[in-house]
Amino acid sequence: MPSAPPPPAPDGPLAVQPCVGAVVLDDAGRLLLVRRRNAPGRGLWSVPGGRVEPGESLPAAVAREVREETGLTVRVGEEVGRLTIPGDGVVYDVADFACTLVDPGARPVPGDDADAVVFADAAALQRLDCTPRLLETLRGWGALPG
């Protein structure tokens, strides 16, 4: 498990924690989502992802997070977008990447920070309780299933 981000300097800027997310669509165009087991966002649905470990590249972090949270292996493609999320004493700098499944027939299994995992089509996405601004952000990047 990665170490906690360093505390901000007194009266100085907040520490920045690099993070990644995976935008994985299956052959049916459904989006891979995990229900978060831990804070932040406990109980909410989001794309697989998390903190980048020291010395780890962003693509390596994406592949690791997907594997840890869903058991799936992905090929990491292009960055689809980036956002910052304020946290408690830290700012999360999140880069989301388009990913494809190495084995399209593989079934996801929740693990690590996920207590459930699903491939969701556009209708299912509207019914799920997702992390704040997830759907709006992905829609803005053109990364949501049709």
Short mmCIF file of C-alpha atoms in Angstrom, two decimals:
data_model
loop_
_atom_site.label_atom_id
_atom_site.label_comp_id
_atom_site.label_asym_id
_atom_site.label_seq_id
_atom_site.Cartn_x
_atom_site.Cartn_y
_atom_site.Cartn_z
CA MET A 1 0.00 0.00 0.00
CA PRO A 2 1.44 3.40 -0.93
CA SER A 3 2.47 5.72 1.85
CA ALA A 4 0.36 8.72 2.76
CA PRO A 5 1.17 11.94 0.94
CA PRO A 6 3.45 14.35 2.76
CA PRO A 7 1.73 17.03 4.83
CA PRO A 8 1.65 20.52 3.36
CA ALA A 9 4.16 23.06 4.53
CA PRO A 10 2.76 25.37 7.24
CA ASP A 11 0.78 28.10 5.48
CA GLY A 12 2.23 26.80 2.21
CA PRO A 13 0.81 25.09 -0.83
CA LEU A 14 -0.95 21.76 -0.50
CA ALA A 15 0.94 18.60 -1.32
CA VAL A 16 0.09 17.13 -4.73
CA GLN A 17 -0.57 13.38 -4.99
CA PRO A 18 -0.33 11.92 -8.51
CA CYS A 19 -3.21 9.52 -9.22
CA VAL A 20 -4.59 7.63 -12.21
CA GLY A 21 -7.90 6.29 -13.44
CA ALA A 22 -8.78 3.70 -16.08
CA VAL A 23 -11.54 4.23 -18.62
CA VAL A 24 -12.16 0.65 -19.74
CA LEU A 25 -14.89 -0.18 -22.25
CA ASP A 26 -15.75 -3.79 -23.08
CA ASP A 27 -16.68 -5.07 -26.55
CA ALA A 28 -20.31 -4.08 -25.89
CA GLY A 29 -19.25 -0.48 -25.11
CA ARG A 30 -19.99 -0.75 -21.39
CA LEU A 31 -17.84 1.15 -18.87
CA LEU A 32 -15.96 -0.73 -16.14
CA LEU A 33 -16.81 0.63 -12.68
CA VAL A 34 -15.85 -0.35 -9.15
CA ARG A 35 -17.73 0.43 -5.95
CA ARG A 36 -15.20 1.93 -3.57
CA ARG A 37 -14.62 0.03 -0.33
CA ASN A 38 -12.65 2.85 1.36
CA ALA A 39 -12.61 6.63 1.61
CA PRO A 40 -12.61 8.81 -0.30
CA GLY A 41 -15.86 7.90 -2.00
CA ARG A 42 -16.68 4.81 0.07
CA GLY A 43 -19.79 3.10 -1.33
CA LEU A 44 -19.77 5.13 -4.54
CA TRP A 45 -19.07 3.87 -8.06
CA SER A 46 -16.05 5.11 -10.00
CA VAL A 47 -13.54 4.01 -12.59
CA PRO A 48 -10.70 1.84 -11.26
CA GLY A 49 -7.73 3.87 -10.13
CA GLY A 50 -5.69 5.24 -7.30
CA ARG A 51 -2.37 6.69 -6.23
CA VAL A 52 0.80 6.42 -8.26
CA GLU A 53 3.53 4.71 -6.25
CA PRO A 54 6.99 6.34 -6.02
CA GLY A 55 9.02 5.63 -9.17
CA GLU A 56 6.01 4.19 -11.01
CA SER A 57 5.01 5.49 -14.46
CA LEU A 58 1.43 6.60 -14.99
CA PRO A 59 0.66 3.74 -17.45
CA ALA A 60 2.14 1.17 -15.04
CA ALA A 61 0.03 2.60 -12.21
CA VAL A 62 -3.14 2.36 -14.34
CA ALA A 63 -2.49 -1.29 -15.24
CA ARG A 64 -1.67 -2.15 -11.60
CA GLU A 65 -4.78 -0.44 -10.21
CA VAL A 66 -7.10 -2.19 -12.70
CA ARG A 67 -5.51 -5.56 -11.88
CA GLU A 68 -5.69 -4.99 -8.11
CA GLU A 69 -9.29 -3.72 -8.11
CA THR A 70 -10.85 -5.97 -10.78
CA GLY A 71 -8.45 -8.84 -11.57
CA LEU A 72 -8.44 -7.72 -15.23
CA THR A 73 -5.39 -7.09 -17.39
CA VAL A 74 -5.51 -4.06 -19.68
CA ARG A 75 -3.47 -2.36 -22.36
CA VAL A 76 -3.10 1.29 -21.41
CA GLY A 77 -3.72 3.75 -24.22
CA GLU A 78 -3.84 7.51 -24.47
CA GLU A 79 -4.67 9.93 -21.67
CA VAL A 80 -8.32 10.97 -22.06
CA GLY A 81 -8.32 13.73 -19.47
CA ARG A 82 -6.91 15.15 -16.29
CA LEU A 83 -8.47 16.77 -13.26
CA THR A 84 -7.56 17.87 -9.76
CA ILE A 85 -9.57 16.85 -6.73
CA PRO A 86 -9.09 18.64 -3.40
CA GLY A 87 -8.54 16.37 -0.43
CA ASP A 88 -7.76 16.76 3.25
CA GLY A 89 -4.39 18.55 3.18
CA VAL A 90 -3.64 17.31 -0.34
CA VAL A 91 -4.63 17.85 -3.96
CA TYR A 92 -5.09 14.72 -6.07
CA ASP A 93 -3.80 15.23 -9.64
CA VAL A 94 -5.70 12.51 -11.54
CA ALA A 95 -4.85 11.44 -15.10
CA ASP A 96 -7.40 9.10 -16.69
CA PHE A 97 -6.37 6.77 -19.51
CA ALA A 98 -8.32 4.85 -22.15
CA CYS A 99 -7.68 1.12 -21.67
CA THR A 100 -8.58 -2.03 -23.59
CA LEU A 101 -9.01 -5.50 -22.14
CA VAL A 102 -6.24 -7.97 -22.97
CA ASP A 103 -8.78 -10.80 -22.69
CA PRO A 104 -12.24 -9.54 -23.73
CA GLY A 105 -13.82 -12.70 -22.27
CA ALA A 106 -12.35 -12.22 -18.78
CA ARG A 107 -14.80 -11.46 -15.99
CA PRO A 108 -13.99 -8.82 -13.37
CA VAL A 109 -13.78 -9.77 -9.70
CA PRO A 110 -13.69 -7.13 -6.94
CA GLY A 111 -10.48 -6.86 -4.99
CA ASP A 112 -8.25 -4.44 -3.07
CA ASP A 113 -10.17 -1.15 -2.71
CA ALA A 114 -13.33 -2.41 -4.50
CA ASP A 115 -16.26 -4.25 -2.93
CA ALA A 116 -18.14 -4.66 -6.24
CA VAL A 117 -17.37 -4.34 -9.95
CA VAL A 118 -19.62 -4.01 -12.99
CA PHE A 119 -19.62 -3.18 -16.68
CA ALA A 120 -22.33 -0.52 -17.03
CA ASP A 121 -24.12 0.62 -20.17
CA ALA A 122 -25.49 4.16 -20.55
CA ALA A 123 -28.83 3.28 -18.88
CA ALA A 124 -27.16 1.54 -15.92
CA LEU A 125 -24.80 4.49 -15.42
CA GLN A 126 -27.78 6.76 -14.76
CA ARG A 127 -28.98 4.47 -11.94
CA LEU A 128 -25.64 4.10 -10.13
CA ASP A 129 -24.53 6.37 -7.28
CA CYS A 130 -21.22 7.56 -8.74
CA THR A 131 -18.45 9.69 -7.28
CA PRO A 132 -19.02 13.46 -7.63
CA ARG A 133 -18.75 14.76 -11.21
CA LEU A 134 -17.64 11.37 -12.62
CA LEU A 135 -20.25 11.12 -15.35
CA GLU A 136 -20.11 14.82 -16.26
CA THR A 137 -16.32 14.69 -16.51
CA LEU A 138 -16.25 11.52 -18.63
CA ARG A 139 -19.02 12.91 -20.85
CA GLY A 140 -17.01 16.10 -21.35
CA TRP A 141 -14.01 14.03 -22.43
CA GLY A 142 -16.13 11.97 -24.85
CA ALA A 143 -15.34 8.83 -22.82
CA LEU A 144 -18.83 7.60 -21.88
CA PRO A 145 -20.60 4.69 -23.57
CA GLY A 146 -23.30 5.73 -26.06
#
